[in-house]
mmCIF file of C-alpha atoms and ligand atoms in Angstrom:
data_model
loop_
_atom_site.group_PDB
_atom_site.id
_atom_site.type_symbol
_atom_site.label_atom_id
_atom_site.label_comp_id
_atom_site.label_asym_id
_atom_site.label_seq_id
_atom_site.Cartn_x
_atom_site.Cartn_y
_atom_site.Cartn_z
ATOM 1 C CA MET A 1 -68.358 1.105 -18.101
ATOM 2 C CA ARG A 2 -64.620 0.800 -18.663
ATOM 3 C CA ILE A 3 -62.912 -0.856 -15.726
ATOM 4 C CA GLY A 4 -59.235 -1.483 -14.916
ATOM 5 C CA MET A 5 -58.120 -4.481 -12.873
ATOM 6 C CA LEU A 6 -54.892 -5.425 -11.132
ATOM 7 C CA THR A 7 -53.458 -7.911 -8.654
ATOM 8 C CA GLY A 8 -50.854 -6.604 -6.163
ATOM 9 C CA GLY A 9 -48.619 -8.007 -3.418
ATOM 10 C CA GLY A 10 -47.813 -11.681 -2.916
ATOM 11 C CA ASP A 11 -49.844 -13.866 -5.248
ATOM 12 C CA CYS A 12 -52.570 -16.043 -3.856
ATOM 13 C CA PRO A 13 -54.562 -19.058 -5.110
ATOM 14 C CA GLY A 14 -57.950 -17.768 -6.281
ATOM 15 C CA LEU A 15 -56.832 -14.535 -7.952
ATOM 16 C CA ASN A 16 -57.728 -15.910 -11.381
ATOM 17 C CA ALA A 17 -61.147 -16.965 -10.100
ATOM 18 C CA VAL A 18 -61.833 -13.361 -9.011
ATOM 19 C CA ILE A 19 -60.644 -11.967 -12.355
ATOM 20 C CA ARG A 20 -62.864 -14.423 -14.242
ATOM 21 C CA ALA A 21 -65.944 -13.635 -12.129
ATOM 22 C CA VAL A 22 -65.539 -9.838 -12.452
ATOM 23 C CA VAL A 23 -65.052 -10.041 -16.220
ATOM 24 C CA ARG A 24 -67.856 -12.568 -16.825
ATOM 25 C CA LYS A 25 -70.487 -10.684 -14.880
ATOM 26 C CA GLY A 26 -69.183 -7.314 -16.096
ATOM 27 C CA ILE A 27 -69.398 -8.239 -19.773
ATOM 28 C CA SER A 28 -72.487 -10.458 -19.718
ATOM 29 C CA HIS A 29 -74.665 -8.409 -17.365
ATOM 30 C CA TYR A 30 -73.423 -4.845 -17.581
ATOM 31 C CA GLY A 31 -71.779 -4.631 -21.024
ATOM 32 C CA ASP A 32 -68.470 -3.532 -19.462
ATOM 33 C CA GLU A 33 -65.053 -3.342 -21.079
ATOM 34 C CA PHE A 34 -61.908 -4.210 -19.144
ATOM 35 C CA VAL A 35 -58.226 -3.308 -19.125
ATOM 36 C CA GLY A 36 -55.885 -5.636 -17.218
ATOM 37 C CA PHE A 37 -52.862 -3.943 -15.647
ATOM 38 C CA LEU A 38 -49.810 -6.192 -15.431
ATOM 39 C CA GLU A 39 -47.705 -6.635 -12.274
ATOM 40 C CA GLY A 40 -49.849 -4.677 -9.817
ATOM 41 C CA TRP A 41 -49.461 -0.919 -9.501
ATOM 42 C CA ARG A 42 -46.347 -1.047 -11.701
ATOM 43 C CA GLY A 43 -48.620 -1.779 -14.668
ATOM 44 C CA VAL A 44 -50.705 1.321 -13.930
ATOM 45 C CA ILE A 45 -47.645 3.555 -13.547
ATOM 46 C CA GLU A 46 -46.018 2.210 -16.733
ATOM 47 C CA ASP A 47 -49.251 1.631 -18.686
ATOM 48 C CA HIS A 48 -48.442 -2.031 -19.135
ATOM 49 C CA THR A 49 -51.689 -3.813 -19.992
ATOM 50 C CA MET A 50 -53.330 -6.943 -21.372
ATOM 51 C CA PRO A 51 -56.842 -7.413 -22.742
ATOM 52 C CA LEU A 52 -59.358 -8.891 -20.316
ATOM 53 C CA ASP A 53 -62.381 -10.423 -22.018
ATOM 54 C CA LEU A 54 -64.307 -13.680 -22.139
ATOM 55 C CA GLN A 55 -61.522 -15.328 -24.167
ATOM 56 C CA THR A 56 -58.519 -14.268 -22.079
ATOM 57 C CA THR A 57 -60.281 -15.197 -18.834
ATOM 58 C CA SER A 58 -61.505 -18.575 -20.052
ATOM 59 C CA GLY A 59 -60.033 -21.740 -18.474
ATOM 60 C CA ILE A 60 -58.386 -19.928 -15.553
ATOM 61 C CA LEU A 61 -60.767 -20.736 -12.678
ATOM 62 C CA HIS A 62 -58.650 -23.591 -11.353
ATOM 63 C CA ARG A 63 -55.268 -22.034 -12.066
ATOM 64 C CA GLY A 64 -53.024 -20.683 -9.276
ATOM 65 C CA GLY A 65 -50.989 -17.496 -9.644
ATOM 66 C CA THR A 66 -52.526 -14.620 -11.580
ATOM 67 C CA ILE A 67 -52.786 -14.047 -15.318
ATOM 68 C CA LEU A 68 -52.151 -10.350 -14.520
ATOM 69 C CA ARG A 69 -48.947 -11.213 -12.597
ATOM 70 C CA SER A 70 -48.115 -9.281 -9.447
ATOM 71 C CA SER A 71 -45.551 -7.028 -7.767
ATOM 72 C CA ARG A 72 -45.046 -5.147 -4.530
ATOM 73 C CA THR A 73 -44.785 -1.744 -6.270
ATOM 74 C CA ASN A 74 -45.366 1.095 -3.804
ATOM 75 C CA VAL A 75 -46.674 4.083 -5.771
ATOM 76 C CA LYS A 76 -45.981 6.345 -2.765
ATOM 77 C CA LYS A 77 -42.247 5.663 -3.087
ATOM 78 C CA ILE A 78 -42.030 6.445 -6.808
ATOM 79 C CA PRO A 79 -41.550 10.125 -7.714
ATOM 80 C CA GLY A 80 -44.529 11.154 -9.825
ATOM 81 C CA GLY A 81 -46.101 7.732 -9.254
ATOM 82 C CA PHE A 82 -49.627 8.945 -8.579
ATOM 83 C CA GLU A 83 -49.505 11.411 -11.498
ATOM 84 C CA SER A 84 -48.498 8.528 -13.805
ATOM 85 C CA CYS A 85 -51.367 6.400 -12.458
ATOM 86 C CA LEU A 86 -53.861 9.212 -13.049
ATOM 87 C CA ALA A 87 -52.526 9.752 -16.586
ATOM 88 C CA THR A 88 -52.878 6.033 -17.422
ATOM 89 C CA ILE A 89 -56.394 5.892 -15.971
ATOM 90 C CA ALA A 90 -57.368 8.974 -18.016
ATOM 91 C CA LYS A 91 -55.753 7.592 -21.187
ATOM 92 C CA HIS A 92 -57.821 4.398 -20.972
ATOM 93 C CA LYS A 93 -60.944 6.428 -20.035
ATOM 94 C CA LEU A 94 -61.525 4.194 -17.023
ATOM 95 C CA ASP A 95 -64.629 4.679 -14.883
ATOM 96 C CA ALA A 96 -63.342 2.484 -12.051
ATOM 97 C CA LEU A 97 -60.520 0.268 -10.822
ATOM 98 C CA VAL A 98 -60.806 -3.128 -9.123
ATOM 99 C CA ALA A 99 -57.656 -3.911 -7.108
ATOM 100 C CA MET A 100 -57.079 -7.326 -5.603
ATOM 101 C CA GLY A 101 -54.592 -7.207 -2.761
ATOM 102 C CA GLY A 102 -53.764 -7.007 0.900
ATOM 103 C CA ASP A 103 -53.238 -3.927 3.057
ATOM 104 C CA ASP A 104 -50.307 -2.570 1.019
ATOM 105 C CA THR A 105 -52.178 -2.738 -2.296
ATOM 106 C CA GLN A 106 -55.347 -1.307 -0.762
ATOM 107 C CA SER A 107 -53.394 1.582 0.820
ATOM 108 C CA ILE A 108 -52.649 2.770 -2.743
ATOM 109 C CA SER A 109 -56.342 2.476 -3.688
ATOM 110 C CA VAL A 110 -57.160 4.684 -0.692
ATOM 111 C CA GLU A 111 -54.789 7.353 -2.057
ATOM 112 C CA LEU A 112 -56.343 7.115 -5.529
ATOM 113 C CA VAL A 113 -59.843 7.469 -4.097
ATOM 114 C CA LYS A 114 -58.655 10.748 -2.495
ATOM 115 C CA ARG A 115 -57.608 11.798 -6.004
ATOM 116 C CA GLY A 116 -61.081 11.126 -7.410
ATOM 117 C CA ILE A 117 -60.653 7.581 -8.776
ATOM 118 C CA LYS A 118 -63.442 5.074 -8.117
ATOM 119 C CA CYS A 119 -61.748 2.042 -6.542
ATOM 120 C CA VAL A 120 -63.179 -1.204 -5.249
ATOM 121 C CA GLY A 121 -60.968 -3.700 -3.417
ATOM 122 C CA VAL A 122 -60.990 -7.482 -3.064
ATOM 123 C CA PRO A 123 -59.252 -8.908 0.058
ATOM 124 C CA LYS A 124 -56.381 -11.161 -0.887
ATOM 125 C CA THR A 125 -53.722 -12.663 1.346
ATOM 126 C CA ILE A 126 -52.951 -16.210 2.368
ATOM 127 C CA ASP A 127 -52.014 -14.730 5.765
ATOM 128 C CA ASN A 128 -55.768 -14.044 6.295
ATOM 129 C CA ASP A 129 -54.968 -10.965 8.380
ATOM 130 C CA LEU A 130 -57.019 -8.218 6.706
ATOM 131 C CA SER A 131 -59.412 -6.511 9.109
ATOM 132 C CA GLY A 132 -63.146 -6.485 8.466
ATOM 133 C CA THR A 133 -63.344 -9.810 6.672
ATOM 134 C CA ASP A 134 -63.618 -13.208 8.305
ATOM 135 C CA VAL A 135 -61.722 -14.925 5.484
ATOM 136 C CA CYS A 136 -59.430 -13.846 2.624
ATOM 137 C CA PHE A 137 -59.433 -16.146 -0.394
ATOM 138 C CA GLY A 138 -56.204 -18.162 -0.725
ATOM 139 C CA PHE A 139 -56.045 -18.879 3.007
ATOM 140 C CA ASP A 140 -57.933 -22.164 2.735
ATOM 141 C CA THR A 141 -55.563 -23.402 0.013
ATOM 142 C CA ALA A 142 -52.500 -22.443 2.056
ATOM 143 C CA VAL A 143 -53.891 -24.220 5.128
ATOM 144 C CA THR A 144 -54.741 -27.300 3.070
ATOM 145 C CA ILE A 145 -51.206 -27.477 1.668
ATOM 146 C CA ALA A 146 -49.633 -26.943 5.111
ATOM 147 C CA THR A 147 -51.888 -29.565 6.715
ATOM 148 C CA GLU A 148 -51.015 -32.105 4.043
ATOM 149 C CA ALA A 149 -47.316 -31.402 4.638
ATOM 150 C CA ILE A 150 -47.767 -31.920 8.400
ATOM 151 C CA ASP A 151 -49.609 -35.193 7.713
ATOM 152 C CA ARG A 152 -46.733 -36.379 5.524
ATOM 153 C CA LEU A 153 -44.111 -35.339 8.050
ATOM 154 C CA HIS A 154 -45.799 -37.403 10.768
ATOM 155 C CA SER A 155 -44.609 -40.790 9.489
ATOM 156 C CA THR A 156 -41.004 -39.852 8.828
ATOM 157 C CA THR A 157 -40.765 -37.977 12.149
ATOM 158 C CA GLU A 158 -42.126 -40.996 14.022
ATOM 159 C CA ALA A 159 -39.817 -43.374 12.160
ATOM 160 C CA HIS A 160 -36.781 -41.412 13.355
ATOM 161 C CA SER A 161 -38.015 -40.501 16.865
ATOM 162 C CA ARG A 162 -37.386 -36.832 16.151
ATOM 163 C CA VAL A 163 -38.869 -33.434 16.681
ATOM 164 C CA GLN A 164 -39.901 -31.916 13.343
ATOM 165 C CA VAL A 165 -40.344 -28.167 13.155
ATOM 166 C CA VAL A 166 -42.539 -26.912 10.284
ATOM 167 C CA GLU A 167 -42.239 -23.209 9.382
ATOM 168 C CA VAL A 168 -45.313 -21.802 7.658
ATOM 169 C CA MET A 169 -46.181 -18.330 6.349
ATOM 170 C CA GLY A 170 -47.769 -15.657 8.538
ATOM 171 C CA ARG A 171 -45.970 -12.360 8.935
ATOM 172 C CA ASP A 172 -48.051 -10.592 11.613
ATOM 173 C CA ALA A 173 -50.744 -13.174 12.302
ATOM 174 C CA GLY A 174 -50.597 -16.901 12.935
ATOM 175 C CA TRP A 175 -53.751 -17.981 11.094
ATOM 176 C CA ILE A 176 -51.978 -20.563 8.914
ATOM 177 C CA ALA A 177 -49.884 -21.918 11.818
ATOM 178 C CA VAL A 178 -52.835 -22.169 14.190
ATOM 179 C CA THR A 179 -55.273 -23.655 11.666
ATOM 180 C CA SER A 180 -52.908 -26.140 10.015
ATOM 181 C CA GLY A 181 -51.353 -26.933 13.398
ATOM 182 C CA ILE A 182 -54.709 -27.830 14.937
ATOM 183 C CA ALA A 183 -55.888 -29.645 11.791
ATOM 184 C CA GLY A 184 -52.588 -31.546 11.536
ATOM 185 C CA GLY A 185 -52.486 -32.450 15.253
ATOM 186 C CA ALA A 186 -49.220 -30.614 15.983
ATOM 187 C CA ASP A 187 -47.902 -30.891 19.532
ATOM 188 C CA VAL A 188 -46.676 -27.299 19.701
ATOM 189 C CA ILE A 189 -48.086 -24.358 17.711
ATOM 190 C CA LEU A 190 -46.327 -20.995 17.717
ATOM 191 C CA ALA A 191 -47.617 -17.752 16.233
ATOM 192 C CA PRO A 192 -46.480 -14.115 15.928
ATOM 193 C CA GLU A 193 -49.175 -13.058 18.417
ATOM 194 C CA LYS A 194 -47.223 -14.535 21.358
ATOM 195 C CA PRO A 195 -43.435 -14.529 21.825
ATOM 196 C CA ILE A 196 -42.134 -18.089 22.094
ATOM 197 C CA ASP A 197 -41.792 -19.373 25.659
ATOM 198 C CA MET A 198 -38.975 -21.934 25.359
ATOM 199 C CA ASP A 199 -39.628 -23.325 28.859
ATOM 200 C CA GLU A 200 -43.177 -24.152 27.780
ATOM 201 C CA VAL A 201 -42.003 -25.665 24.474
ATOM 202 C CA VAL A 202 -39.553 -27.910 26.353
ATOM 203 C CA ARG A 203 -42.249 -28.878 28.889
ATOM 204 C CA LEU A 204 -44.636 -29.911 26.116
ATOM 205 C CA LEU A 205 -41.988 -31.936 24.282
ATOM 206 C CA ARG A 206 -40.817 -33.709 27.441
ATOM 207 C CA ALA A 207 -44.434 -34.529 28.305
ATOM 208 C CA ARG A 208 -44.852 -36.010 24.857
ATOM 209 C CA TRP A 209 -41.773 -38.211 25.272
ATOM 210 C CA GLU A 210 -42.868 -39.258 28.761
ATOM 211 C CA SER A 211 -46.286 -40.274 27.383
ATOM 212 C CA GLY A 212 -44.477 -42.873 25.289
ATOM 213 C CA LYS A 213 -44.772 -41.015 21.974
ATOM 214 C CA ARG A 214 -41.130 -40.415 21.154
ATOM 215 C CA PHE A 215 -41.702 -37.952 18.306
ATOM 216 C CA ALA A 216 -43.315 -34.542 17.995
ATOM 217 C CA LEU A 217 -44.394 -31.953 15.455
ATOM 218 C CA VAL A 218 -43.962 -28.239 16.051
ATOM 219 C CA VAL A 219 -45.611 -25.699 13.731
ATOM 220 C CA VAL A 220 -44.234 -22.167 13.793
ATOM 221 C CA ALA A 221 -45.298 -19.077 11.830
ATOM 222 C CA GLU A 222 -42.500 -17.250 10.009
ATOM 223 C CA GLY A 223 -43.267 -14.084 11.990
ATOM 224 C CA ALA A 224 -42.976 -15.666 15.453
ATOM 225 C CA LYS A 225 -40.253 -14.333 17.756
ATOM 226 C CA LEU A 226 -37.897 -16.550 19.732
ATOM 227 C CA SER A 227 -38.405 -14.438 22.872
ATOM 228 C CA GLU A 228 -40.042 -11.226 24.156
ATOM 229 C CA THR A 229 -36.989 -9.232 23.097
ATOM 230 C CA ALA A 230 -35.952 -11.047 19.898
ATOM 231 C CA GLY A 231 -36.735 -9.655 16.443
ATOM 232 C CA GLN A 232 -38.292 -11.670 13.621
ATOM 233 C CA ALA A 233 -35.962 -14.044 11.725
ATOM 234 C CA THR A 234 -35.129 -12.530 8.332
ATOM 235 C CA LEU A 235 -33.271 -13.367 5.146
ATOM 236 C CA GLY A 236 -30.804 -10.469 5.090
ATOM 237 C CA ALA A 237 -31.608 -6.871 5.960
ATOM 238 C CA LYS A 238 -33.226 -5.867 2.655
ATOM 239 C CA LEU A 239 -36.745 -4.418 2.895
ATOM 240 C CA ASP A 240 -39.377 -4.370 0.158
ATOM 241 C CA SER A 241 -40.875 -1.074 -1.008
ATOM 242 C CA PHE A 242 -43.534 -1.257 1.714
ATOM 243 C CA GLY A 243 -40.833 -1.672 4.384
ATOM 244 C CA HIS A 244 -41.281 -5.417 5.014
ATOM 245 C CA ALA A 245 -38.282 -7.673 5.610
ATOM 246 C CA ARG A 246 -38.106 -11.098 3.940
ATOM 247 C CA LEU A 247 -39.030 -13.430 6.767
ATOM 248 C CA SER A 248 -37.436 -16.853 7.003
ATOM 249 C CA GLY A 249 -35.407 -18.898 9.462
ATOM 250 C CA ILE A 250 -37.401 -19.022 12.688
ATOM 251 C CA GLY A 251 -37.983 -22.752 12.087
ATOM 252 C CA GLN A 252 -34.268 -23.543 11.906
ATOM 253 C CA ALA A 253 -33.402 -21.289 14.875
ATOM 254 C CA LEU A 254 -36.139 -22.934 16.920
ATOM 255 C CA ALA A 255 -35.033 -26.446 15.912
ATOM 256 C CA GLU A 256 -31.477 -25.714 17.074
ATOM 257 C CA GLU A 257 -32.761 -24.341 20.376
ATOM 258 C CA ILE A 258 -35.029 -27.365 20.936
ATOM 259 C CA GLU A 259 -32.214 -29.829 20.227
ATOM 260 C CA LYS A 260 -29.883 -27.931 22.584
ATOM 261 C CA LEU A 261 -32.411 -27.794 25.428
ATOM 262 C CA THR A 262 -33.945 -31.281 25.134
ATOM 263 C CA GLY A 263 -31.286 -33.433 23.521
ATOM 264 C CA TYR A 264 -33.975 -34.727 21.082
ATOM 265 C CA GLU A 265 -32.836 -34.847 17.469
ATOM 266 C CA THR A 266 -34.686 -32.004 15.754
ATOM 267 C CA ARG A 267 -35.124 -31.091 12.077
ATOM 268 C CA SER A 268 -36.760 -28.132 10.430
ATOM 269 C CA VAL A 269 -38.546 -27.636 7.118
ATOM 270 C CA ASN A 270 -39.759 -24.326 5.690
ATOM 271 C CA LEU A 271 -42.850 -24.748 3.496
ATOM 272 C CA GLY A 272 -42.306 -21.250 2.060
ATOM 273 C CA HIS A 273 -43.926 -20.359 -1.260
ATOM 274 C CA THR A 274 -45.237 -23.913 -1.753
ATOM 275 C CA GLN A 275 -48.166 -22.647 0.344
ATOM 276 C CA ARG A 276 -49.027 -20.042 -2.280
ATOM 277 C CA GLY A 277 -48.626 -22.230 -5.357
ATOM 278 C CA GLY A 278 -50.900 -24.370 -7.452
ATOM 279 C CA THR A 279 -54.597 -24.876 -7.819
ATOM 280 C CA PRO A 280 -56.985 -23.221 -5.319
ATOM 281 C CA THR A 281 -59.281 -25.397 -3.204
ATOM 282 C CA ALA A 282 -62.986 -25.531 -4.078
ATOM 283 C CA TYR A 283 -63.645 -23.285 -1.035
ATOM 284 C CA ASP A 284 -61.261 -20.620 -2.346
ATOM 285 C CA ARG A 285 -62.682 -20.807 -5.895
ATOM 286 C CA MET A 286 -66.151 -20.318 -4.467
ATOM 287 C CA LEU A 287 -65.149 -17.448 -2.150
ATOM 288 C CA ALA A 288 -63.081 -15.755 -4.869
ATOM 289 C CA THR A 289 -66.006 -16.028 -7.289
ATOM 290 C CA ARG A 290 -68.436 -14.537 -4.748
ATOM 291 C CA TYR A 291 -65.981 -11.682 -4.125
ATOM 292 C CA GLY A 292 -65.593 -11.065 -7.878
ATOM 293 C CA VAL A 293 -69.337 -10.898 -8.490
ATOM 294 C CA ALA A 294 -69.800 -8.604 -5.463
ATOM 295 C CA ALA A 295 -66.960 -6.323 -6.615
ATOM 296 C CA ILE A 296 -68.426 -5.688 -10.059
ATOM 297 C CA ASP A 297 -71.870 -5.138 -8.514
ATOM 298 C CA LEU A 298 -70.357 -2.533 -6.163
ATOM 299 C CA VAL A 299 -68.793 -0.716 -9.099
ATOM 300 C CA HIS A 300 -72.202 -0.509 -10.774
ATOM 301 C CA GLN A 301 -73.904 0.604 -7.572
ATOM 302 C CA GLY A 302 -71.548 3.597 -7.751
ATOM 303 C CA LYS A 303 -69.866 2.666 -4.462
ATOM 304 C CA THR A 304 -66.197 3.578 -4.235
ATOM 305 C CA GLY A 305 -63.432 3.227 -1.671
ATOM 306 C CA ARG A 306 -65.025 -0.026 -0.509
ATOM 307 C CA LEU A 307 -63.647 -3.524 0.076
ATOM 308 C CA VAL A 308 -65.822 -6.590 -0.463
ATOM 309 C CA VAL A 309 -65.677 -8.795 2.630
ATOM 310 C CA LEU A 310 -67.109 -11.975 4.120
ATOM 311 C CA GLN A 311 -68.849 -11.585 7.480
ATOM 312 C CA GLY A 312 -70.306 -14.805 8.754
ATOM 313 C CA ASN A 313 -71.523 -16.340 5.518
ATOM 314 C CA LYS A 314 -72.610 -13.048 4.007
ATOM 315 C CA ILE A 315 -70.705 -11.010 1.429
ATOM 316 C CA THR A 316 -70.863 -7.324 2.246
ATOM 317 C CA ASP A 317 -68.518 -4.326 1.990
ATOM 318 C CA ILE A 318 -66.576 -1.979 4.273
ATOM 319 C CA PRO A 319 -64.525 1.207 3.772
ATOM 320 C CA LEU A 320 -61.023 0.419 2.438
ATOM 321 C CA GLU A 321 -59.521 2.472 5.295
ATOM 322 C CA ASP A 322 -61.047 0.123 7.872
ATOM 323 C CA ALA A 323 -59.364 -2.878 6.283
ATOM 324 C CA ILE A 324 -55.867 -1.406 6.314
ATOM 325 C CA ALA A 325 -56.024 0.256 9.737
ATOM 326 C CA LYS A 326 -54.698 -2.801 11.583
ATOM 327 C CA ASN A 327 -54.023 -6.497 11.132
ATOM 328 C CA ARG A 328 -56.607 -9.077 12.166
ATOM 329 C CA THR A 329 -54.744 -11.402 14.498
ATOM 330 C CA VAL A 330 -55.659 -14.790 15.939
ATOM 331 C CA GLY A 331 -57.963 -14.458 18.949
ATOM 332 C CA GLU A 332 -57.573 -15.957 22.413
ATOM 333 C CA ASP A 333 -60.387 -18.428 21.682
ATOM 334 C CA LEU A 334 -58.168 -20.366 19.266
ATOM 335 C CA PHE A 335 -55.146 -20.220 21.563
ATOM 336 C CA GLU A 336 -57.435 -21.699 24.242
ATOM 337 C CA VAL A 337 -58.344 -24.536 21.841
ATOM 338 C CA ILE A 338 -54.623 -25.274 21.423
ATOM 339 C CA LYS A 339 -54.055 -25.239 25.198
ATOM 340 C CA GLY A 340 -57.042 -27.529 25.708
ATOM 341 C CA LEU A 341 -55.407 -30.172 23.548
ATOM 342 C CA GLN A 342 -52.027 -29.980 25.283
ATOM 343 C CA PRO A 343 -50.993 -31.549 28.625
ATOM 344 C CA LYS A 344 -51.802 -29.223 31.523
ATOM 345 C CA ALA A 345 -48.860 -27.435 33.192
HETATM 346 O O1 F6P B 1 -48.183 -11.501 2.063
HETATM 347 C C1 F6P B 1 -48.294 -12.852 2.189
HETATM 348 C C2 F6P B 1 -46.942 -13.529 2.275
HETATM 349 O O2 F6P B 1 -47.121 -14.807 1.752
HETATM 350 C C3 F6P B 1 -46.348 -13.555 3.693
HETATM 351 O O3 F6P B 1 -46.836 -14.581 4.460
HETATM 352 C C4 F6P B 1 -44.875 -13.698 3.412
HETATM 353 O O4 F6P B 1 -44.104 -13.158 4.464
HETATM 354 C C5 F6P B 1 -44.707 -12.909 2.173
HETATM 355 O O5 F6P B 1 -45.942 -12.883 1.514
HETATM 356 C C6 F6P B 1 -43.633 -13.441 1.250
HETATM 357 O O6 F6P B 1 -43.533 -12.593 0.178
HETATM 358 P P1 F6P B 1 -42.618 -12.776 -1.097
HETATM 359 O O7 F6P B 1 -43.378 -13.566 -2.106
HETATM 360 O O8 F6P B 1 -42.375 -11.391 -1.561
HETATM 361 O O9 F6P B 1 -41.392 -13.491 -0.663
#
């Protein structure tokens, strides 16, 4: 078979591990040939490619980023975009496409499936918020980086008797904030799922001071809102082609509010893209490799419009539409874990 591959949306540690696994199994077991499209859907529209074979995918397992590079190109917004994609796919005589991406990337695959293209998806986002899968690769690396940052911030925060706010990624779901916050022993953990209750934040910080510990760590997801009525904190008003604002600044806004309400010196740090950079953890390399092998198997089973997913410890697949229908947010069970560790009201 001839198979095209692309990586779309924000990059994610483990993308190269998926690419390597798909190509290795495809060539060695099925005799496939591959075309790599550069910079997500833009590469398909513009027919911008690179060869994908055993040589070009060698030595990339541990590397962050993606050898195919990425972009947030929305084919739906480009006049003639789908026609260009179909022309490129026909020109390269492709039998199938494997697209690695989150809901935006997969929403384009869904449209191509309607136009007769065989597409298989691999769930990728450090935010971990794709429906139908328990874990997206890249999430574990992001959590590991955030937890290490929280660990490091502990000593300097204690030395200065401060409150330290740590802003982490998480646009619609607080998986990174909740997981790194619990793992890093944060005193307050705030996620997009629940508007921030400043009275509760102040109560928790005062309780911490009264317990004799005169420092505290607060972890907040970039998508959290300062109140029921507030919008998300953004960097300017510009939207990307999928209509998403650039989120940033909730950490600083929250730090100013905390200092005003408590009188405790408060600082904020935004971990930003550091969470997406560098080498993937062993867990993510393993998960990405399992996804890659499953994706190429699906292609050869003739299944299309499917997303490989992890349910429990089993790799299986679901319709692409199910994955993009809604975000998978953090459940009450984890918010209860957080509450259980905090002083009772
Ligand atoms: O999609 C994952 C994500 O990392 C979000 O958490 C974040 O809001 C966004 O990407 C940042 O995207 P960009 O790299 O375009 O700034």
